[in-house]
Short mmCIF file of C-alpha atoms and ligand atoms in Angstrom, two decimals:
data_model
loop_
_atom_site.label_atom_id
_atom_site.label_comp_id
_atom_site.label_asym_id
_atom_site.label_seq_id
_atom_site.Cartn_x
_atom_site.Cartn_y
_atom_site.Cartn_z
CA MET A 1 -50.16 25.45 271.78
CA SER A 2 -51.65 22.24 270.31
CA ASP A 3 -55.19 21.90 269.01
CA THR A 4 -56.19 19.55 271.82
CA ASP A 5 -54.85 22.02 274.29
CA ARG A 6 -56.93 24.82 272.81
CA GLU A 7 -59.97 22.64 272.60
CA LEU A 8 -59.71 21.67 276.24
CA ARG A 9 -59.50 25.24 277.42
CA VAL A 10 -62.12 26.61 275.10
CA SER A 11 -64.54 23.79 275.65
CA LYS A 12 -65.03 24.92 279.18
CA ILE A 13 -67.32 27.74 278.14
CA ARG A 14 -70.39 27.40 276.03
CA ASN A 15 -70.90 30.97 274.83
CA GLY A 16 -68.62 33.91 275.39
CA THR A 17 -65.06 35.11 274.97
CA VAL A 18 -61.69 33.55 275.67
CA ILE A 19 -58.84 35.99 276.00
CA ASP A 20 -55.64 34.00 275.83
CA HIS A 21 -51.90 34.65 275.76
CA LEU A 22 -52.07 37.59 278.10
CA ALA A 23 -48.74 38.46 279.64
CA ALA A 24 -48.59 37.11 283.18
CA GLY A 25 -50.14 39.61 285.54
CA GLN A 26 -52.48 41.19 283.01
CA ALA A 27 -55.63 39.18 283.79
CA LEU A 28 -56.90 41.52 286.48
CA ASN A 29 -56.19 44.58 284.33
CA VAL A 30 -58.21 43.04 281.55
CA LEU A 31 -61.15 42.46 283.86
CA ALA A 32 -60.92 46.05 285.08
CA LEU A 33 -60.78 47.20 281.50
CA LEU A 34 -63.90 45.28 280.63
CA GLY A 35 -65.64 46.57 283.70
CA ILE A 36 -66.04 43.09 285.13
CA ASP A 37 -65.97 42.97 288.90
CA GLY A 38 -68.42 40.14 289.48
CA SER A 39 -71.32 42.42 290.28
CA GLY A 40 -72.81 41.89 286.85
CA GLY A 41 -73.29 38.19 287.56
CA GLU A 42 -71.02 37.05 284.71
CA SER A 43 -69.38 33.68 285.05
CA VAL A 44 -65.65 34.33 284.72
CA SER A 45 -62.69 31.98 284.90
CA ILE A 46 -59.18 33.25 285.26
CA GLY A 47 -55.92 31.41 284.79
CA MET A 48 -52.88 33.20 286.14
CA ASN A 49 -49.25 32.23 285.54
CA VAL A 50 -50.27 29.27 283.41
CA PRO A 51 -47.28 27.55 281.71
CA SER A 52 -47.23 28.34 277.99
CA ASP A 53 -45.15 27.46 274.93
CA LYS A 54 -45.44 30.89 273.41
CA LEU A 55 -44.80 32.90 276.53
CA ALA A 56 -42.97 31.55 279.56
CA LYS A 57 -46.05 32.15 281.63
CA LYS A 58 -49.38 33.59 280.64
CA ASP A 59 -52.76 34.58 281.94
CA ILE A 60 -56.11 33.53 280.48
CA VAL A 61 -59.52 35.06 280.99
CA LYS A 62 -62.77 33.39 279.97
CA VAL A 63 -65.99 35.29 280.16
CA GLU A 64 -69.26 33.42 279.77
CA ASP A 65 -72.07 35.06 277.75
CA ARG A 66 -70.15 38.14 276.73
CA GLU A 67 -68.73 38.86 273.27
CA LEU A 68 -66.21 41.66 273.12
CA SER A 69 -66.92 44.54 270.81
CA GLN A 70 -64.29 45.88 268.44
CA SER A 71 -63.77 48.98 270.58
CA GLU A 72 -63.16 46.80 273.64
CA VAL A 73 -60.67 44.77 271.62
CA ASP A 74 -58.97 48.01 270.61
CA VAL A 75 -58.44 49.08 274.18
CA LEU A 76 -57.30 45.60 275.12
CA ALA A 77 -54.69 45.82 272.38
CA VAL A 78 -53.13 48.77 274.11
CA ILE A 79 -52.34 46.91 277.31
CA ALA A 80 -52.11 43.37 275.91
CA PRO A 81 -50.83 43.44 272.32
CA GLU A 82 -49.92 39.73 272.41
CA ALA A 83 -53.35 38.52 273.45
CA THR A 84 -55.60 36.33 271.28
CA ILE A 85 -59.35 36.61 271.46
CA ASN A 86 -61.70 33.80 270.55
CA ILE A 87 -65.44 34.21 270.42
CA VAL A 88 -67.20 30.98 271.37
CA ARG A 89 -70.75 29.93 270.54
CA GLU A 90 -72.10 26.52 271.45
CA TYR A 91 -68.60 25.41 272.48
CA GLU A 92 -67.20 26.29 269.03
CA VAL A 93 -64.72 29.04 268.24
CA VAL A 94 -66.70 31.04 265.70
CA GLU A 95 -64.43 34.03 265.42
CA LYS A 96 -60.83 34.85 266.18
CA LYS A 97 -60.36 38.55 266.72
CA ARG A 98 -56.95 39.68 265.62
CA ILE A 99 -55.40 42.12 268.02
CA ASP A 100 -53.63 45.00 266.39
CA ARG A 101 -52.41 47.98 268.27
CA PRO A 102 -54.87 50.61 267.07
CA GLU A 103 -53.94 54.10 265.94
CA SER A 104 -56.67 55.52 268.06
CA VAL A 105 -59.11 54.45 270.74
CA ASP A 106 -62.52 56.00 270.25
CA GLY A 107 -65.30 56.51 272.72
CA VAL A 108 -64.12 54.03 275.34
CA LEU A 109 -61.91 55.97 277.72
CA SER A 110 -62.66 59.17 279.57
CA CYS A 111 -60.15 61.99 279.64
CA PRO A 112 -58.51 62.52 283.05
CA ASN A 113 -58.36 66.27 282.43
CA ARG A 114 -61.54 67.45 284.14
CA ASN A 115 -61.45 70.67 282.16
CA CYS A 116 -61.30 68.86 278.81
CA ILE A 117 -64.17 69.63 276.43
CA THR A 118 -64.90 65.88 276.22
CA ASN A 119 -65.98 66.02 279.86
CA ALA A 120 -68.51 68.76 279.15
CA ASP A 121 -71.97 67.97 277.80
CA GLU A 122 -71.07 68.22 274.14
CA PRO A 123 -72.18 65.88 271.33
CA ILE A 124 -68.76 64.23 270.89
CA HIS A 125 -66.97 61.04 271.93
CA THR A 126 -63.49 60.87 273.37
CA ARG A 127 -60.69 59.96 271.02
CA PHE A 128 -57.18 59.04 272.08
CA SER A 129 -54.21 58.65 269.78
CA VAL A 130 -52.06 55.65 270.64
CA LEU A 131 -48.41 56.55 271.23
CA GLU A 132 -45.56 54.18 271.91
CA ASP A 133 -46.26 53.74 275.60
CA ALA A 134 -49.15 56.06 276.27
CA LEU A 135 -52.38 57.45 274.89
CA ARG A 136 -53.11 61.07 274.17
CA CYS A 137 -56.44 62.90 274.14
CA ASP A 138 -57.01 64.29 270.65
CA TYR A 139 -58.85 67.26 272.08
CA CYS A 140 -56.86 68.58 275.03
CA GLY A 141 -53.57 66.73 274.51
CA GLU A 142 -53.58 65.10 277.96
CA ILE A 143 -51.30 62.07 278.20
CA VAL A 144 -52.58 58.83 279.74
CA ARG A 145 -49.93 56.25 280.56
CA GLU A 146 -50.73 52.65 279.74
CA GLU A 147 -50.89 51.59 283.37
CA GLU A 148 -53.56 54.24 283.91
CA VAL A 149 -55.74 52.98 281.07
CA PRO A 150 -57.83 50.54 283.17
CA THR A 151 -58.84 53.38 285.50
CA ARG A 152 -60.00 55.56 282.60
CA LEU A 153 -62.43 53.06 281.14
CA ASP A 154 -65.72 54.79 280.52
CA VAL A 155 -68.17 51.92 280.90
CA ALA A 156 -71.77 52.38 281.78
CA MET B 1 -50.52 77.77 255.65
CA ARG B 2 -51.55 74.21 255.14
CA GLN B 3 -54.49 74.38 257.51
CA ASP B 4 -57.85 76.04 257.35
CA HIS B 5 -57.93 76.46 261.10
CA LEU B 6 -55.39 77.59 263.65
CA ILE B 7 -55.93 75.54 266.78
CA SER B 8 -52.55 74.87 268.31
CA ALA B 9 -49.01 76.14 267.95
CA THR B 10 -47.98 72.49 267.59
CA GLN B 11 -49.51 72.45 264.11
CA LEU B 12 -47.25 75.29 262.93
CA SER B 13 -44.06 74.54 261.02
CA ARG B 14 -41.19 76.96 260.78
CA ALA B 15 -42.32 77.85 257.26
CA ASP B 16 -45.89 78.54 258.46
CA ILE B 17 -44.61 80.81 261.20
CA GLU B 18 -42.24 82.67 258.91
CA ALA B 19 -44.97 83.20 256.33
CA VAL B 20 -47.20 84.89 258.92
CA LEU B 21 -44.37 86.95 260.41
CA ASP B 22 -43.14 88.09 256.98
CA ARG B 23 -46.63 89.14 256.01
CA ALA B 24 -47.04 90.97 259.34
CA ALA B 25 -43.78 92.82 258.70
CA GLU B 26 -45.08 93.93 255.29
CA ILE B 27 -48.24 95.21 256.93
CA ASP B 28 -46.22 96.93 259.64
CA ALA B 29 -44.13 98.69 257.01
CA ASP B 30 -47.18 99.86 255.06
CA PRO B 31 -50.31 99.75 257.19
CA SER B 32 -52.54 100.81 254.30
CA ALA B 33 -51.35 98.00 251.99
CA LEU B 34 -54.32 95.76 252.77
CA ASN B 35 -56.98 98.46 253.01
CA GLY B 36 -60.28 97.15 251.76
CA ARG B 37 -58.79 93.78 250.89
CA HIS B 38 -61.53 91.82 252.64
CA GLU B 39 -64.36 94.24 252.19
CA GLY B 40 -67.66 92.61 253.03
CA ALA B 41 -66.09 89.74 254.95
CA ILE B 42 -67.42 89.07 258.44
CA LEU B 43 -65.46 87.72 261.38
CA GLY B 44 -67.40 86.18 264.26
CA LEU B 45 -65.96 86.88 267.70
CA CYS B 46 -67.01 84.10 270.07
CA PHE B 47 -65.67 84.84 273.52
CA PHE B 48 -66.99 82.48 276.17
CA GLU B 49 -64.52 83.97 278.60
CA PRO B 50 -63.80 87.69 278.90
CA SER B 51 -60.70 89.00 277.16
CA THR B 52 -60.98 92.63 276.16
CA ARG B 53 -57.53 92.89 274.62
CA THR B 54 -57.55 89.79 272.48
CA ARG B 55 -61.07 90.55 271.31
CA MET B 56 -60.27 94.18 270.45
CA SER B 57 -57.09 93.14 268.72
CA PHE B 58 -58.99 90.77 266.41
CA ASP B 59 -61.69 93.38 265.95
CA THR B 60 -59.15 96.02 264.92
CA ALA B 61 -57.29 93.61 262.63
CA MET B 62 -60.47 92.65 260.78
CA LYS B 63 -61.60 96.26 260.39
CA ARG B 64 -58.19 97.28 259.06
CA LEU B 65 -58.60 94.58 256.42
CA GLY B 66 -61.86 96.22 255.37
CA GLY B 67 -64.05 93.56 256.94
CA ARG B 68 -66.53 93.69 259.76
CA THR B 69 -66.99 91.79 262.99
CA ILE B 70 -69.95 90.40 264.83
CA ASP B 71 -69.75 89.69 268.51
CA MET B 72 -71.87 87.19 270.40
CA GLY B 73 -71.66 89.40 273.47
CA SER B 74 -71.13 88.24 277.00
CA VAL B 75 -71.90 84.66 277.91
CA GLU B 76 -74.27 85.88 280.63
CA SER B 77 -76.57 87.45 278.07
CA SER B 78 -76.44 84.66 275.46
CA SER B 79 -78.18 81.37 274.89
CA VAL B 80 -75.15 79.59 276.33
CA LYS B 81 -76.52 80.57 279.70
CA LYS B 82 -79.66 78.60 278.80
CA GLY B 83 -77.61 75.46 278.36
CA GLU B 84 -76.94 75.41 274.63
CA THR B 85 -73.91 73.31 273.72
CA LEU B 86 -70.80 74.88 272.26
CA ALA B 87 -71.27 72.66 269.21
CA ASP B 88 -74.72 74.11 268.54
CA THR B 89 -73.61 77.70 269.14
CA MET B 90 -70.76 77.31 266.67
CA ARG B 91 -72.97 75.67 264.05
CA VAL B 92 -75.33 78.63 264.22
CA LEU B 93 -72.61 81.30 264.16
CA GLU B 94 -70.90 79.60 261.23
CA GLY B 95 -73.87 80.64 259.13
CA TYR B 96 -73.30 84.29 259.98
CA ALA B 97 -69.57 84.68 259.41
CA ASP B 98 -66.73 83.96 256.98
CA ALA B 99 -64.37 83.07 259.82
CA LEU B 100 -64.66 82.54 263.56
CA VAL B 101 -62.48 83.35 266.55
CA LEU B 102 -63.12 81.26 269.65
CA ARG B 103 -62.08 81.85 273.25
CA HIS B 104 -63.39 79.23 275.66
CA PRO B 105 -62.56 78.04 279.18
CA SER B 106 -62.28 74.32 278.29
CA GLU B 107 -59.19 72.67 276.83
CA GLY B 108 -59.86 71.16 273.43
CA SER B 109 -62.90 73.38 272.76
CA ALA B 110 -61.42 74.92 269.61
CA LYS B 111 -60.43 71.53 268.28
CA MET B 112 -63.95 70.28 268.89
CA ALA B 113 -65.49 73.35 267.25
CA THR B 114 -63.61 72.63 264.01
CA GLU B 115 -65.54 69.36 263.77
CA PHE B 116 -68.78 71.33 263.49
CA VAL B 117 -67.85 74.24 261.23
CA ASP B 118 -66.43 74.62 257.73
CA VAL B 119 -65.34 78.27 257.90
CA PRO B 120 -61.79 78.97 259.16
CA LEU B 121 -61.61 78.94 262.95
CA VAL B 122 -58.92 80.53 265.09
CA ASN B 123 -58.30 79.45 268.67
CA ALA B 124 -57.97 82.56 270.80
CA GLY B 125 -57.32 80.58 273.96
CA ASP B 126 -58.82 77.29 275.21
CA GLY B 127 -58.58 76.97 278.97
CA ALA B 128 -55.05 76.11 280.02
CA GLY B 129 -54.45 74.68 276.57
CA GLN B 130 -53.20 76.82 273.72
CA HIS B 131 -53.17 80.42 272.52
CA PRO B 132 -51.46 80.29 269.12
CA THR B 133 -52.10 83.86 267.92
CA GLN B 134 -50.51 85.20 271.09
CA THR B 135 -47.54 83.00 270.21
CA LEU B 136 -47.32 84.41 266.70
CA LEU B 137 -47.15 87.95 268.05
CA ASP B 138 -44.65 86.84 270.70
CA LEU B 139 -42.45 85.35 267.99
CA TYR B 140 -42.83 88.46 265.87
CA THR B 141 -41.65 90.58 268.80
CA MET B 142 -38.74 88.25 269.50
CA ARG B 143 -37.67 88.24 265.87
CA GLN B 144 -37.67 92.03 265.79
CA ASN B 145 -35.65 92.34 268.97
CA VAL B 146 -33.19 89.45 269.15
CA GLY B 147 -34.00 87.04 266.32
CA LEU B 148 -35.31 83.49 266.59
CA ASP B 149 -32.17 81.43 266.16
CA ASP B 150 -29.30 80.91 268.55
CA VAL B 151 -31.21 82.56 271.37
CA THR B 152 -31.68 81.62 275.01
CA VAL B 153 -35.20 82.10 276.26
CA GLY B 154 -36.32 82.04 279.88
CA ILE B 155 -40.04 81.50 280.51
CA MET B 156 -41.10 82.26 284.07
CA GLY B 157 -44.27 82.12 286.12
CA ASP B 158 -47.28 79.82 285.98
CA LEU B 159 -46.09 77.22 283.52
CA LYS B 160 -48.76 74.70 284.48
CA TYR B 161 -51.88 76.63 283.55
CA GLY B 162 -50.34 79.25 281.28
CA ARG B 163 -51.67 78.61 277.79
CA THR B 164 -49.43 81.30 276.28
CA VAL B 165 -46.47 79.39 277.69
CA HIS B 166 -47.64 76.07 276.26
CA SER B 167 -48.05 77.56 272.79
CA LEU B 168 -44.79 79.46 272.90
CA ALA B 169 -42.73 76.50 274.10
CA ALA B 170 -44.08 74.36 271.25
CA ALA B 171 -43.48 77.02 268.59
CA LEU B 172 -39.92 77.71 269.76
CA THR B 173 -38.95 74.11 269.03
CA ASN B 174 -39.02 75.07 265.33
CA PHE B 175 -36.04 77.37 265.93
CA ASP B 176 -32.55 77.03 267.32
CA THR B 177 -33.44 78.06 270.85
CA ARG B 178 -32.48 77.01 274.34
CA GLN B 179 -35.48 77.08 276.65
CA HIS B 180 -35.29 77.60 280.40
CA PHE B 181 -38.45 77.20 282.46
CA ILE B 182 -38.57 78.95 285.81
CA SER B 183 -41.44 78.26 288.21
CA PRO B 184 -42.38 76.96 291.64
CA GLU B 185 -42.40 73.14 291.80
CA SER B 186 -46.19 73.11 291.93
CA LEU B 187 -46.58 75.11 288.72
CA ARG B 188 -44.15 73.25 286.45
CA LEU B 189 -45.01 72.44 282.84
CA PRO B 190 -47.75 69.83 282.43
CA ARG B 191 -46.91 66.34 281.22
CA SER B 192 -48.34 66.87 277.73
CA VAL B 193 -46.20 69.93 277.01
CA ARG B 194 -43.16 68.19 278.45
CA TYR B 195 -43.89 65.24 276.18
CA ASP B 196 -43.94 67.38 273.02
CA LEU B 197 -40.75 69.19 273.98
CA HIS B 198 -39.03 65.87 274.58
CA GLU B 199 -40.30 64.44 271.28
CA SER B 200 -39.03 67.44 269.36
CA GLY B 201 -35.57 67.11 270.87
CA ALA B 202 -35.76 70.61 272.33
CA GLN B 203 -33.02 71.88 274.62
CA VAL B 204 -34.91 72.41 277.84
CA ARG B 205 -33.92 73.05 281.46
CA GLU B 206 -36.10 73.71 284.47
CA HIS B 207 -35.34 75.94 287.43
CA THR B 208 -37.01 77.15 290.58
CA ALA B 209 -35.00 80.38 290.84
CA LEU B 210 -34.42 83.01 288.17
CA GLU B 211 -30.89 83.80 289.49
CA GLU B 212 -29.74 80.37 288.29
CA VAL B 213 -30.10 81.40 284.69
CA LEU B 214 -30.81 85.13 284.36
CA SER B 215 -27.36 86.14 283.14
CA GLU B 216 -27.56 83.70 280.18
CA LEU B 217 -30.89 84.92 278.84
CA ASP B 218 -31.59 86.90 275.67
CA ILE B 219 -35.31 86.91 276.39
CA LEU B 220 -37.19 86.70 279.68
CA TYR B 221 -40.88 85.91 279.13
CA VAL B 222 -42.80 86.57 282.34
CA THR B 223 -46.31 85.35 283.12
CA ARG B 224 -48.48 85.93 286.14
CA ILE B 225 -48.53 83.47 289.00
CA GLN B 226 -52.15 83.27 289.93
CA ARG B 227 -52.77 83.50 293.64
CA GLU B 228 -55.95 81.45 293.27
CA ARG B 229 -53.93 78.46 291.96
CA PHE B 230 -52.51 77.90 295.43
CA PRO B 231 -54.62 75.91 297.85
CA ASP B 232 -52.86 77.67 300.72
CA GLU B 233 -52.25 81.43 300.82
CA ASN B 234 -49.03 80.91 302.77
CA GLU B 235 -47.66 78.68 300.03
CA TYR B 236 -48.29 81.49 297.58
CA LEU B 237 -46.65 84.13 299.76
CA LYS B 238 -43.58 81.90 300.15
CA VAL B 239 -42.94 81.74 296.42
CA ALA B 240 -44.50 84.93 295.06
CA GLY B 241 -41.48 87.20 295.63
CA GLU B 242 -39.20 84.75 293.83
CA TYR B 243 -41.00 85.36 290.57
CA GLN B 244 -41.26 89.12 290.60
CA ILE B 245 -38.65 91.28 288.94
CA ASP B 246 -37.68 94.92 289.31
CA ALA B 247 -35.05 97.10 287.63
CA GLU B 248 -32.48 96.22 290.26
CA ASP B 249 -32.85 92.48 289.66
CA LEU B 250 -32.18 93.04 285.99
CA GLU B 251 -28.77 94.57 286.64
CA ALA B 252 -27.49 90.99 286.69
CA ALA B 253 -28.85 90.39 283.18
CA LYS B 254 -27.35 91.03 279.75
CA ASP B 255 -27.79 94.65 278.63
CA SER B 256 -29.59 93.32 275.57
CA LEU B 257 -32.11 91.24 277.57
CA THR B 258 -35.64 91.61 276.22
CA VAL B 259 -38.38 91.32 278.83
CA MET B 260 -41.78 90.20 277.53
CA HIS B 261 -45.17 89.56 279.10
CA PRO B 262 -48.49 88.65 277.46
CA LEU B 263 -50.26 91.17 279.75
CA PRO B 264 -52.14 92.02 281.83
CA ARG B 265 -49.48 92.07 284.54
CA VAL B 266 -50.20 92.48 288.20
CA ASP B 267 -47.05 92.75 290.29
CA GLU B 268 -44.66 90.37 288.58
CA ILE B 269 -42.87 93.16 286.71
CA ALA B 270 -42.32 96.29 288.79
CA PRO B 271 -43.17 99.62 287.10
CA ASP B 272 -39.50 100.70 287.29
CA VAL B 273 -38.70 98.08 284.65
CA ASP B 274 -40.83 100.03 282.16
CA GLN B 275 -38.19 102.76 282.13
CA THR B 276 -35.40 100.35 281.17
CA GLU B 277 -34.26 99.27 277.71
CA HIS B 278 -35.40 95.74 278.60
CA ALA B 279 -39.14 96.47 278.59
CA THR B 280 -40.79 95.19 275.41
CA TYR B 281 -44.26 94.19 276.62
CA PHE B 282 -46.17 97.19 275.31
CA GLU B 283 -44.54 96.90 271.89
CA GLN B 284 -45.43 93.20 272.08
CA ALA B 285 -49.10 94.04 272.70
CA HIS B 286 -49.18 96.44 269.76
CA ASN B 287 -47.81 93.74 267.48
CA GLY B 288 -51.03 91.83 267.95
CA VAL B 289 -52.80 93.80 265.24
CA PRO B 290 -50.42 93.37 262.26
CA VAL B 291 -49.86 89.72 263.17
CA ARG B 292 -53.60 88.99 263.38
CA MET B 293 -54.15 90.95 260.16
CA ALA B 294 -51.57 88.75 258.45
CA LEU B 295 -53.15 85.58 259.79
CA LEU B 296 -56.72 86.56 258.96
CA ASP B 297 -55.68 87.65 255.49
CA MET B 298 -54.12 84.25 254.86
CA LEU B 299 -57.07 82.28 256.25
CA LEU B 300 -59.67 84.34 254.40
CA SER B 301 -57.70 84.27 251.15
CA GLU B 302 -57.63 80.47 251.22
CA GLU B 303 -61.36 80.57 250.68
CA GLY B 304 -60.81 81.22 246.99
CA ASP B 305 -59.48 84.65 246.06
CA ASP B 306 -55.79 83.90 245.73
CA ARG B 307 -53.51 86.76 246.42
ZN1 ZN C 401 -58.89 65.59 276.97
#
């Protein structure tokens, strides 16, 4: 992708996050993962199946006035390891968050095992170890497949 | 042992298991060998779910080592009833004891408890999760009767919620065993246990009928199918008979077949099996004391006084 290209796409939002180079079809999963369904009033633009040099086709998500936290980036890395994340302030890219598949995902997902101690009122956060194609609860051992990750997001 | 806590059978290597079983055999051979060895030590028994046998077995083991036990009593009469968290309860009890034993109805509770205490903690059953000390005594019994290598083990009953099954299946992957799992479709092994077995390269087959595999088995490990697990009573009645054995059924088995059960049993092993050479479940229950003595001795000795 050329610099002009990037500039054009990024320049469309003033403050917020641009999540680029998502595999085609991942945009909606990313929104689910971030808990964005429009009800929060965020201004969101989505590009789906956009032609790309790097990937044959890609998705792009731009969220106005929202900067992703590191734990959100971690979860994103599980379903979209190829994605790039740019934080934009006043139309400038001020930070590029590198996506690395994390070893664990802490405090972001809820455990699907209703009888897991993390679902009781105890002073702990969930923690999932990242396996090759799934996540695993460090407490009860429950396996969460990657495609189930968006439904386990524990956002307030 | 490398660990200070025993939470899951998955953390046990072959060497860990053999160290405990060897020590238990020494104790079995000379029950007075460890008399007074842990005099003054206190073991806290934290049972958030009733289990008379497991609790008494730990109690006996600790007393035989010369130590004492304290018991938090029934959940109904404790502060847990007032809404205290498990984390808080464990932090308080840690101050009273040199080691803790925890039985709790939630999966992952023992793992969580280790994040709040520094004294050795033993998981005595966490929900449908794990029950590693039961597994150690199961392995001890198996080793005494048929050995732990080149054996074919059938595990039958409620494989979905049976924590003794989950622990045993994991531990057996350390040995040269073939594992057959026999259960109704609805009570098959959970995904997480299946995942570990697959990762370890275990030889595993699943069946819905015992006849398919009975004649091959060296060990048949039976667990109770809980009626309350079935949403529909008729569904239970349809399968229940399939997973009950009597002396006549066992005529199709090897003469040397060892039948085990973590107890208590209800009707899954008929009383006429008790009279056969196959029955090993009472011996298995008795093995709980030397095995838990061995384990407690090792965990308490790690605290400084090397043996
Ligand atoms: Zn869990």
